[in-house]
Amino acid sequence: QVQVVESGGGLVQPGGSLRLSCAASGSVLNMNAMGWYRQAPGKGRELVAAIISGGSTNYADSVKGRFTISRDNAKNTVYLQMNSLKPEDTAVYYCNVRGRSIPSRPFDSWGPGAQVTVSS
């Protein structure tokens, strides 16, 4: 099994910054695609940012220019740097990692979520 856990959430004032981390553990051979999703209270889950093995990234229009997704393959970790945070960014943020575990078995794992609250 490959498990994923998020960290780095918390309370921040509008205009502030947070850095979320997502660590994958288990028999990870490689991570092919990593994504950050979020779900606000009473809302559906939406894709925020994604990065694939080649390094290309995609962002939701609402976070472009403010959020940056990155990865550290040696640590099996993906990050989400969030700057210029707005109250509408308040949500539970989930990490999704897809890849292959040893030996060459595909996996698709979700973390339990991290709360991000942007409020004055």
CSV table of N, CA, C and O in Angstrom, one decimal:
chain,number,residue,atom,x,y,z
A,1,GLN,N,0.8,-1.2,0.0
A,1,GLN,CA,0.0,0.0,0.0
A,1,GLN,C,0.9,1.2,0.0
A,1,GLN,O,1.9,1.3,0.6
A,2,VAL,N,0.4,2.3,-0.7
A,2,VAL,CA,1.1,3.6,-0.7
A,2,VAL,C,0.1,4.5,0.0
A,2,VAL,O,-1.1,4.6,-0.4
A,3,GLN,N,0.6,5.1,1.0
A,3,GLN,CA,-0.3,6.1,1.8
A,3,GLN,C,0.3,7.5,1.6
A,3,GLN,O,1.4,7.7,1.5
A,4,VAL,N,-0.7,8.4,1.8
A,4,VAL,CA,-0.4,9.8,1.6
A,4,VAL,C,-0.9,10.6,2.7
A,4,VAL,O,-2.0,10.3,3.2
A,5,VAL,N,-0.1,11.6,3.2
A,5,VAL,CA,-0.6,12.4,4.3
A,5,VAL,C,-0.2,13.9,4.0
A,5,VAL,O,1.0,14.1,3.6
A,6,GLU,N,-1.1,14.8,4.3
A,6,GLU,CA,-0.8,16.2,4.1
A,6,GLU,C,-0.4,16.9,5.4
A,6,GLU,O,-0.8,16.4,6.5
A,7,SER,N,0.4,17.9,5.3
A,7,SER,CA,0.7,18.7,6.5
A,7,SER,C,1.0,20.2,6.1
A,7,SER,O,1.1,20.5,4.9
A,8,GLY,N,0.9,21.0,7.1
A,8,GLY,CA,1.2,22.4,6.8
A,8,GLY,C,0.0,23.3,6.8
A,8,GLY,O,0.2,24.6,6.6
A,9,GLY,N,-1.2,22.8,7.0
A,9,GLY,CA,-2.4,23.6,7.0
A,9,GLY,C,-2.5,24.4,8.3
A,9,GLY,O,-1.7,24.3,9.2
A,10,GLY,N,-3.4,25.3,8.3
A,10,GLY,CA,-3.6,26.2,9.5
A,10,GLY,C,-4.4,27.4,9.2
A,10,GLY,O,-5.1,27.5,8.2
A,11,LEU,N,-4.4,28.3,10.1
A,11,LEU,CA,-5.1,29.6,10.0
A,11,LEU,C,-4.1,30.7,9.6
A,11,LEU,O,-3.0,30.8,10.2
A,12,VAL,N,-4.5,31.5,8.6
A,12,VAL,CA,-3.7,32.5,8.1
A,12,VAL,C,-4.6,33.7,7.7
A,12,VAL,O,-5.7,33.6,7.4
A,13,GLN,N,-4.0,34.9,7.9
A,13,GLN,CA,-4.8,36.1,7.5
A,13,GLN,C,-4.8,36.3,6.0
A,13,GLN,O,-3.9,35.9,5.3
A,14,PRO,N,-5.8,37.0,5.5
A,14,PRO,CA,-5.8,37.3,4.0
A,14,PRO,C,-4.5,38.0,3.6
A,14,PRO,O,-4.0,38.9,4.3
A,15,GLY,N,-3.9,37.6,2.5
A,15,GLY,CA,-2.7,38.1,2.0
A,15,GLY,C,-1.5,37.3,2.5
A,15,GLY,O,-0.3,37.5,2.0
A,16,GLY,N,-1.7,36.4,3.4
A,16,GLY,CA,-0.6,35.6,4.0
A,16,GLY,C,-0.3,34.4,3.1
A,16,GLY,O,-0.8,34.2,2.0
A,17,SER,N,0.7,33.6,3.6
A,17,SER,CA,1.1,32.5,2.9
A,17,SER,C,1.2,31.2,3.7
A,17,SER,O,1.3,31.3,4.9
A,18,LEU,N,1.0,30.1,3.1
A,18,LEU,CA,1.2,28.8,3.7
A,18,LEU,C,1.8,27.8,2.7
A,18,LEU,O,1.7,28.0,1.5
A,19,ARG,N,2.5,26.9,3.2
A,19,ARG,CA,3.1,25.8,2.4
A,19,ARG,C,2.6,24.5,2.8
A,19,ARG,O,2.9,24.0,4.0
A,20,LEU,N,1.9,23.8,2.0
A,20,LEU,CA,1.4,22.5,2.3
A,20,LEU,C,2.4,21.4,1.7
A,20,LEU,O,3.0,21.6,0.7
A,21,SER,N,2.6,20.3,2.5
A,21,SER,CA,3.4,19.2,2.1
A,21,SER,C,2.5,18.0,2.0
A,21,SER,O,1.6,17.8,2.7
A,22,CYS,N,2.9,17.1,1.1
A,22,CYS,CA,2.2,15.9,0.9
A,22,CYS,C,3.3,14.8,0.7
A,22,CYS,O,4.0,14.8,-0.3
A,23,ALA,N,3.4,13.9,1.7
A,23,ALA,CA,4.4,12.9,1.7
A,23,ALA,C,3.7,11.5,1.4
A,23,ALA,O,2.8,11.1,2.1
A,24,ALA,N,4.3,10.8,0.4
A,24,ALA,CA,3.8,9.5,0.1
A,24,ALA,C,4.8,8.5,0.8
A,24,ALA,O,6.0,8.6,0.7
A,25,SER,N,4.2,7.5,1.4
A,25,SER,CA,5.0,6.4,2.0
A,25,SER,C,4.6,5.1,1.6
A,25,SER,O,3.4,4.9,1.1
A,26,GLY,N,5.5,4.1,1.7
A,26,GLY,CA,5.2,2.8,1.2
A,26,GLY,C,6.2,2.4,0.1
A,26,GLY,O,7.2,3.1,0.0
A,27,SER,N,5.9,1.4,-0.6
A,27,SER,CA,6.8,0.9,-1.7
A,27,SER,C,6.6,1.7,-2.9
A,27,SER,O,6.2,1.2,-4.0
A,28,VAL,N,7.0,3.0,-2.9
A,28,VAL,CA,6.8,3.9,-4.0
A,28,VAL,C,8.0,3.7,-5.0
A,28,VAL,O,9.1,3.8,-4.7
A,29,LEU,N,7.7,3.3,-6.2
A,29,LEU,CA,8.6,3.2,-7.3
A,29,LEU,C,8.8,4.5,-8.0
A,29,LEU,O,9.9,5.0,-8.2
A,30,ASN,N,7.7,5.1,-8.3
A,30,ASN,CA,7.7,6.5,-8.9
A,30,ASN,C,6.4,7.1,-8.7
A,30,ASN,O,5.4,6.5,-8.5
A,31,MET,N,6.4,8.5,-8.8
A,31,MET,CA,5.1,9.2,-8.8
A,31,MET,C,5.0,9.9,-10.2
A,31,MET,O,5.8,10.7,-10.6
A,32,ASN,N,3.9,9.5,-10.9
A,32,ASN,CA,3.7,9.9,-12.2
A,32,ASN,C,2.9,11.2,-12.3
A,32,ASN,O,3.1,12.0,-13.2
A,33,ALA,N,2.0,11.4,-11.4
A,33,ALA,CA,1.1,12.6,-11.3
A,33,ALA,C,0.7,12.9,-9.9
A,33,ALA,O,0.3,12.0,-9.2
A,34,MET,N,0.8,14.1,-9.5
A,34,MET,CA,0.4,14.6,-8.2
A,34,MET,C,-0.5,15.8,-8.3
A,34,MET,O,-0.3,16.6,-9.2
A,35,GLY,N,-1.5,15.8,-7.5
A,35,GLY,CA,-2.4,16.9,-7.6
A,35,GLY,C,-2.9,17.3,-6.2
A,35,GLY,O,-3.0,16.5,-5.3
A,36,TRP,N,-3.2,18.6,-6.1
A,36,TRP,CA,-3.9,19.2,-4.9
A,36,TRP,C,-5.3,19.5,-5.3
A,36,TRP,O,-5.5,20.2,-6.3
A,37,TYR,N,-6.2,19.1,-4.4
A,37,TYR,CA,-7.6,19.4,-4.6
A,37,TYR,C,-8.1,20.1,-3.3
A,37,TYR,O,-7.4,20.0,-2.3
A,38,ARG,N,-9.2,20.8,-3.4
A,38,ARG,CA,-9.7,21.4,-2.2
A,38,ARG,C,-11.3,21.3,-2.2
A,38,ARG,O,-11.9,21.2,-3.2
A,39,GLN,N,-11.8,21.3,-1.0
A,39,GLN,CA,-13.3,21.2,-0.8
A,39,GLN,C,-13.7,22.2,0.3
A,39,GLN,O,-13.3,22.0,1.4
A,40,ALA,N,-14.4,23.2,-0.1
A,40,ALA,CA,-14.9,24.2,0.8
A,40,ALA,C,-16.2,23.6,1.5
A,40,ALA,O,-16.9,22.7,0.9
A,41,PRO,N,-16.6,24.1,2.6
A,41,PRO,CA,-17.8,23.6,3.3
A,41,PRO,C,-19.0,23.7,2.3
A,41,PRO,O,-19.3,24.8,1.8
A,42,GLY,N,-19.7,22.6,2.2
A,42,GLY,CA,-20.9,22.6,1.3
A,42,GLY,C,-20.6,22.6,-0.1
A,42,GLY,O,-21.6,22.7,-0.9
A,43,LYS,N,-19.4,22.5,-0.5
A,43,LYS,CA,-19.0,22.6,-1.9
A,43,LYS,C,-18.4,21.2,-2.4
A,43,LYS,O,-18.0,20.4,-1.5
A,44,GLY,N,-18.3,21.0,-3.7
A,44,GLY,CA,-17.6,19.9,-4.2
A,44,GLY,C,-16.1,20.0,-4.2
A,44,GLY,O,-15.6,21.1,-4.0
A,45,ARG,N,-15.5,18.9,-4.4
A,45,ARG,CA,-14.0,18.9,-4.5
A,45,ARG,C,-13.6,19.4,-5.9
A,45,ARG,O,-14.1,18.9,-6.9
A,46,GLU,N,-12.6,20.3,-5.9
A,46,GLU,CA,-12.1,20.8,-7.1
A,46,GLU,C,-10.6,20.7,-7.2
A,46,GLU,O,-9.9,20.7,-6.2
A,47,LEU,N,-10.1,20.6,-8.4
A,47,LEU,CA,-8.6,20.5,-8.7
A,47,LEU,C,-8.0,21.9,-8.5
A,47,LEU,O,-8.5,22.8,-9.1
A,48,VAL,N,-7.0,22.0,-7.7
A,48,VAL,CA,-6.3,23.3,-7.5
A,48,VAL,C,-5.0,23.3,-8.4
A,48,VAL,O,-4.8,24.3,-9.1
A,49,ALA,N,-4.2,22.3,-8.3
A,49,ALA,CA,-2.9,22.3,-9.0
A,49,ALA,C,-2.5,20.8,-9.2
A,49,ALA,O,-2.8,20.0,-8.4
A,50,ALA,N,-1.8,20.6,-10.3
A,50,ALA,CA,-1.3,19.3,-10.6
A,50,ALA,C,0.1,19.4,-11.3
A,50,ALA,O,0.4,20.4,-11.9
A,51,ILE,N,0.9,18.3,-11.1
A,51,ILE,CA,2.2,18.2,-11.7
A,51,ILE,C,2.4,16.8,-12.1
A,51,ILE,O,2.0,15.9,-11.4
A,52,ILE,N,3.0,16.6,-13.3
A,52,ILE,CA,3.2,15.3,-13.8
A,52,ILE,C,4.7,15.0,-13.8
A,52,ILE,O,5.5,15.9,-13.5
A,53,SER,N,5.1,13.7,-14.1
A,53,SER,CA,6.5,13.3,-13.9
A,53,SER,C,7.4,14.1,-14.7
A,53,SER,O,8.6,14.3,-14.3
A,54,GLY,N,7.0,14.6,-15.9
A,54,GLY,CA,7.9,15.4,-16.7
A,54,GLY,C,8.1,16.8,-16.2
A,54,GLY,O,9.0,17.5,-16.7
A,55,GLY,N,7.3,17.2,-15.2
A,55,GLY,CA,7.5,18.5,-14.6
A,55,GLY,C,6.5,19.6,-15.0
A,55,GLY,O,6.5,20.6,-14.4
A,56,SER,N,5.7,19.3,-16.0
A,56,SER,CA,4.7,20.2,-16.4
A,56,SER,C,3.6,20.4,-15.3
A,56,SER,O,3.3,19.4,-14.6
A,57,THR,N,3.0,21.6,-15.2
A,57,THR,CA,2.1,21.9,-14.2
A,57,THR,C,0.8,22.5,-14.7
A,57,THR,O,0.8,23.0,-15.9
A,58,ASN,N,-0.3,22.3,-14.0
A,58,ASN,CA,-1.6,22.9,-14.3
A,58,ASN,C,-2.2,23.5,-13.1
A,58,ASN,O,-2.0,23.0,-12.0
A,59,TYR,N,-2.9,24.6,-13.2
A,59,TYR,CA,-3.5,25.3,-12.1
A,59,TYR,C,-4.9,25.7,-12.4
A,59,TYR,O,-5.2,26.1,-13.6
A,60,ALA,N,-5.7,25.7,-11.4
A,60,ALA,CA,-7.0,26.3,-11.6
A,60,ALA,C,-6.9,27.8,-11.8
A,60,ALA,O,-6.0,28.5,-11.3
A,61,ASP,N,-7.8,28.4,-12.6
A,61,ASP,CA,-7.7,29.8,-12.9
A,61,ASP,C,-7.7,30.7,-11.6
A,61,ASP,O,-7.1,31.7,-11.6
A,62,SER,N,-8.4,30.2,-10.6
A,62,SER,CA,-8.6,31.0,-9.4
A,62,SER,C,-7.3,31.1,-8.6
A,62,SER,O,-7.2,32.0,-7.7
A,63,VAL,N,-6.3,30.3,-8.9
A,63,VAL,CA,-5.0,30.3,-8.1
A,63,VAL,C,-3.8,30.6,-8.9
A,63,VAL,O,-2.7,30.7,-8.3
A,64,LYS,N,-4.0,30.8,-10.2
A,64,LYS,CA,-2.8,31.1,-11.0
A,64,LYS,C,-2.1,32.4,-10.6
A,64,LYS,O,-2.8,33.4,-10.3
A,65,GLY,N,-0.8,32.3,-10.5
A,65,GLY,CA,-0.1,33.5,-10.1
A,65,GLY,C,0.1,33.6,-8.6
A,65,GLY,O,0.9,34.4,-8.1
A,66,ARG,N,-0.6,32.8,-7.8
A,66,ARG,CA,-0.6,32.8,-6.4
A,66,ARG,C,0.0,31.5,-5.8
A,66,ARG,O,0.6,31.5,-4.8
A,67,PHE,N,-0.4,30.4,-6.4
A,67,PHE,CA,0.0,29.0,-5.9
A,67,PHE,C,1.0,28.4,-6.8
A,67,PHE,O,1.0,28.6,-8.0
A,68,THR,N,1.9,27.6,-6.2
A,68,THR,CA,2.9,26.9,-7.0
A,68,THR,C,3.1,25.5,-6.5
A,68,THR,O,3.2,25.3,-5.3
A,69,ILE,N,2.9,24.5,-7.4
A,69,ILE,CA,3.1,23.2,-7.0
A,69,ILE,C,4.5,22.7,-7.4
A,69,ILE,O,5.0,23.1,-8.4
A,70,SER,N,5.1,21.9,-6.6
A,70,SER,CA,6.4,21.4,-6.8
A,70,SER,C,6.6,20.0,-6.2
A,70,SER,O,5.7,19.6,-5.4
A,71,ARG,N,7.7,19.3,-6.5
A,71,ARG,CA,7.9,18.0,-6.0
A,71,ARG,C,9.3,17.8,-5.6
A,71,ARG,O,10.2,18.4,-6.1
A,72,ASP,N,9.6,16.8,-4.7
A,72,ASP,CA,10.9,16.3,-4.4
A,72,ASP,C,10.8,14.8,-4.5
A,72,ASP,O,10.3,14.1,-3.6
A,73,ASN,N,11.3,14.3,-5.6
A,73,ASN,CA,11.2,12.9,-5.9
A,73,ASN,C,12.0,12.1,-4.9
A,73,ASN,O,11.6,10.9,-4.6
A,74,ALA,N,13.1,12.6,-4.4
A,74,ALA,CA,13.9,11.8,-3.4
A,74,ALA,C,13.2,11.6,-2.1
A,74,ALA,O,13.4,10.6,-1.4
A,75,LYS,N,12.3,12.5,-1.8
A,75,LYS,CA,11.5,12.4,-0.6
A,75,LYS,C,10.1,11.9,-0.8
A,75,LYS,O,9.3,11.8,0.1
A,76,ASN,N,9.7,11.6,-2.1
A,76,ASN,CA,8.4,11.3,-2.4
A,76,ASN,C,7.3,12.2,-1.9
A,76,ASN,O,6.3,11.9,-1.3
A,77,THR,N,7.6,13.5,-2.1
A,77,THR,CA,6.8,14.6,-1.5
A,77,THR,C,6.5,15.6,-2.6
A,77,THR,O,7.3,15.9,-3.4
A,78,VAL,N,5.3,16.1,-2.5
A,78,VAL,CA,4.8,17.2,-3.3
A,78,VAL,C,4.4,18.3,-2.4
A,78,VAL,O,3.9,18.1,-1.3
A,79,TYR,N,4.6,19.6,-2.9
A,79,TYR,CA,4.3,20.8,-2.1
A,79,TYR,C,3.4,21.7,-2.8
A,79,TYR,O,3.2,21.6,-4.1
A,80,LEU,N,2.7,22.5,-2.1
A,80,LEU,CA,1.9,23.5,-2.6
A,80,LEU,C,2.2,24.8,-1.8
A,80,LEU,O,1.8,24.9,-0.7
A,81,GLN,N,2.9,25.7,-2.5
A,81,GLN,CA,3.1,27.0,-1.9
A,81,GLN,C,2.0,27.9,-2.2
A,81,GLN,O,1.7,28.1,-3.4
A,82,MET,N,1.3,28.5,-1.2
A,82,MET,CA,0.2,29.3,-1.4
A,82,MET,C,0.5,30.7,-0.9
A,82,MET,O,0.7,30.9,0.3
A,83,ASN,N,0.5,31.7,-1.8
A,83,ASN,CA,0.7,33.1,-1.5
A,83,ASN,C,-0.5,33.9,-1.7
A,83,ASN,O,-1.4,33.5,-2.5
A,84,SER,N,-0.5,35.1,-1.2
A,84,SER,CA,-1.6,36.0,-1.4
A,84,SER,C,-3.0,35.4,-1.1
A,84,SER,O,-3.9,35.5,-1.9
A,85,LEU,N,-3.1,34.7,0.0
A,85,LEU,CA,-4.3,33.9,0.3
A,85,LEU,C,-5.5,34.8,0.5
A,85,LEU,O,-5.4,35.9,1.0
A,86,LYS,N,-6.6,34.3,0.0
A,86,LYS,CA,-7.9,35.0,0.1
A,86,LYS,C,-8.8,34.2,0.9
A,86,LYS,O,-8.7,32.9,1.0
A,87,PRO,N,-9.8,34.8,1.5
A,87,PRO,CA,-10.8,34.0,2.3
A,87,PRO,C,-11.5,32.9,1.5
A,87,PRO,O,-11.8,31.9,2.0
A,88,GLU,N,-11.7,33.1,0.2
A,88,GLU,CA,-12.3,32.1,-0.6
A,88,GLU,C,-11.4,30.9,-0.9
A,88,GLU,O,-11.8,29.9,-1.4
A,89,ASP,N,-10.1,31.0,-0.4
A,89,ASP,CA,-9.2,29.8,-0.5
A,89,ASP,C,-9.5,28.9,0.7
A,89,ASP,O,-8.9,27.8,0.7
A,90,THR,N,-10.3,29.3,1.7
A,90,THR,CA,-10.6,28.4,2.8
A,90,THR,C,-11.2,27.1,2.4
A,90,THR,O,-12.3,27.1,1.7
A,91,ALA,N,-10.6,26.0,2.8
A,91,ALA,CA,-11.1,24.7,2.4
A,91,ALA,C,-10.3,23.6,3.0
A,91,ALA,O,-9.2,23.9,3.6
A,92,VAL,N,-10.7,22.4,2.9
A,92,VAL,CA,-9.9,21.3,3.2
A,92,VAL,C,-9.1,20.9,1.9
A,92,VAL,O,-9.7,20.7,0.9
A,93,TYR,N,-7.8,20.8,2.0
A,93,TYR,CA,-7.0,20.6,0.9
A,93,TYR,C,-6.5,19.1,0.9
A,93,TYR,O,-6.0,18.6,1.9
A,94,TYR,N,-6.7,18.4,-0.2
A,94,TYR,CA,-6.4,17.0,-0.3
A,94,TYR,C,-5.3,16.8,-1.3
A,94,TYR,O,-5.3,17.5,-2.4
A,95,CYS,N,-4.4,15.9,-1.0
A,95,CYS,CA,-3.4,15.5,-1.9
A,95,CYS,C,-3.7,14.2,-2.6
A,95,CYS,O,-4.1,13.2,-1.9
A,96,ASN,N,-3.5,14.1,-3.9
A,96,ASN,CA,-3.6,12.9,-4.7
A,96,ASN,C,-2.4,12.5,-5.4
A,96,ASN,O,-1.8,13.4,-6.0
A,97,VAL,N,-1.9,11.3,-5.2
A,97,VAL,CA,-0.7,10.9,-5.9
A,97,VAL,C,-1.0,9.6,-6.7
A,97,VAL,O,-1.5,8.7,-6.2
A,98,ARG,N,-0.5,9.6,-7.9
A,98,ARG,CA,-0.7,8.5,-8.8
A,98,ARG,C,0.7,8.1,-9.3
A,98,ARG,O,1.5,8.9,-9.6
A,99,GLY,N,1.0,6.8,-9.3
A,99,GLY,CA,2.3,6.3,-9.7
A,99,GLY,C,2.3,4.8,-9.7
A,99,GLY,O,1.3,4.1,-9.9
A,100,ARG,N,3.5,4.3,-9.5
A,100,ARG,CA,3.7,2.9,-9.4
A,100,ARG,C,4.5,2.5,-8.2
A,100,ARG,O,5.4,3.2,-7.8
A,101,SER,N,4.0,1.4,-7.6
A,101,SER,CA,4.7,0.9,-6.4
A,101,SER,C,5.5,-0.3,-6.8
A,101,SER,O,5.3,-0.9,-7.9
A,102,ILE,N,6.5,-0.7,-6.0
A,102,ILE,CA,7.3,-1.9,-6.3
A,102,ILE,C,6.5,-3.1,-6.1
A,102,ILE,O,5.8,-3.3,-5.1
A,103,PRO,N,6.5,-4.0,-7.1
A,103,PRO,CA,7.2,-3.9,-8.4
A,103,PRO,C,6.2,-3.6,-9.5
A,103,PRO,O,5.4,-4.4,-10.0
A,104,SER,N,6.2,-2.4,-10.0
A,104,SER,CA,5.5,-1.9,-11.2
A,104,SER,C,4.0,-2.0,-11.0
A,104,SER,O,3.3,-2.3,-12.0
A,105,ARG,N,3.5,-1.8,-9.8
A,105,ARG,CA,2.0,-1.9,-9.6
A,105,ARG,C,1.5,-0.4,-9.5
A,105,ARG,O,2.0,0.3,-8.7
A,106,PRO,N,0.5,-0.1,-10.3
A,106,PRO,CA,0.0,1.2,-10.3
A,106,PRO,C,-0.8,1.5,-9.0
A,106,PRO,O,-1.4,0.6,-8.4
A,107,PHE,N,-0.7,2.7,-8.5
A,107,PHE,CA,-1.5,3.1,-7.3
A,107,PHE,C,-2.1,4.5,-7.5
A,107,PHE,O,-1.6,5.3,-8.4
A,108,ASP,N,-3.1,4.8,-6.8
A,108,ASP,CA,-3.8,6.1,-6.8
A,108,ASP,C,-4.3,6.3,-5.4
A,108,ASP,O,-5.2,5.7,-4.9
A,109,SER,N,-3.6,7.2,-4.7
A,109,SER,CA,-3.8,7.4,-3.3
A,109,SER,C,-4.2,8.8,-2.9
A,109,SER,O,-3.7,9.7,-3.5
A,110,TRP,N,-5.0,8.9,-1.9
A,110,TRP,CA,-5.5,10.2,-1.4
A,110,TRP,C,-5.1,10.4,0.0
A,110,TRP,O,-5.1,9.4,0.8
A,111,GLY,N,-4.8,11.6,0.4
A,111,GLY,CA,-4.5,11.9,1.8
A,111,GLY,C,-5.8,12.2,2.5
A,111,GLY,O,-6.8,12.4,1.9
A,112,PRO,N,-5.7,12.3,3.8
A,112,PRO,CA,-6.9,12.6,4.6
A,112,PRO,C,-7.4,14.0,4.6
A,112,PRO,O,-8.5,14.3,5.0
A,113,GLY,N,-6.6,14.9,4.1
A,113,GLY,CA,-6.9,16.3,4.0
A,113,GLY,C,-6.3,17.2,5.1
A,113,GLY,O,-5.9,16.7,6.2
A,114,ALA,N,-6.1,18.5,4.7
A,114,ALA,CA,-5.5,19.5,5.7
A,114,ALA,C,-6.4,20.7,5.6
A,114,ALA,O,-6.6,21.2,4.5
A,115,GLN,N,-6.8,21.2,6.7
A,115,GLN,CA,-7.6,22.4,6.8
A,115,GLN,C,-6.8,23.7,6.6
A,115,GLN,O,-5.8,23.9,7.2
A,116,VAL,N,-7.2,24.5,5.7
A,116,VAL,CA,-6.7,25.8,5.5
A,116,VAL,C,-7.8,26.8,5.7
A,116,VAL,O,-8.8,26.8,5.0
A,117,THR,N,-7.6,27.7,6.6
A,117,THR,CA,-8.5,28.8,6.9
A,117,THR,C,-7.9,30.1,6.7
A,117,THR,O,-6.9,30.4,7.4
A,118,VAL,N,-8.5,30.9,5.9
A,118,VAL,CA,-8.0,32.3,5.6
A,118,VAL,C,-9.0,33.3,6.2
A,118,VAL,O,-10.1,33.4,5.6
A,119,SER,N,-8.6,33.9,7.2
A,119,SER,CA,-9.6,34.8,7.9
A,119,SER,C,-8.8,35.8,8.7
A,119,SER,O,-7.7,35.6,9.2
A,120,SER,N,-9.4,37.0,8.9
A,120,SER,CA,-8.9,38.1,9.7
A,120,SER,C,-9.4,38.0,11.1
A,120,SER,O,-8.9,38.7,12.0
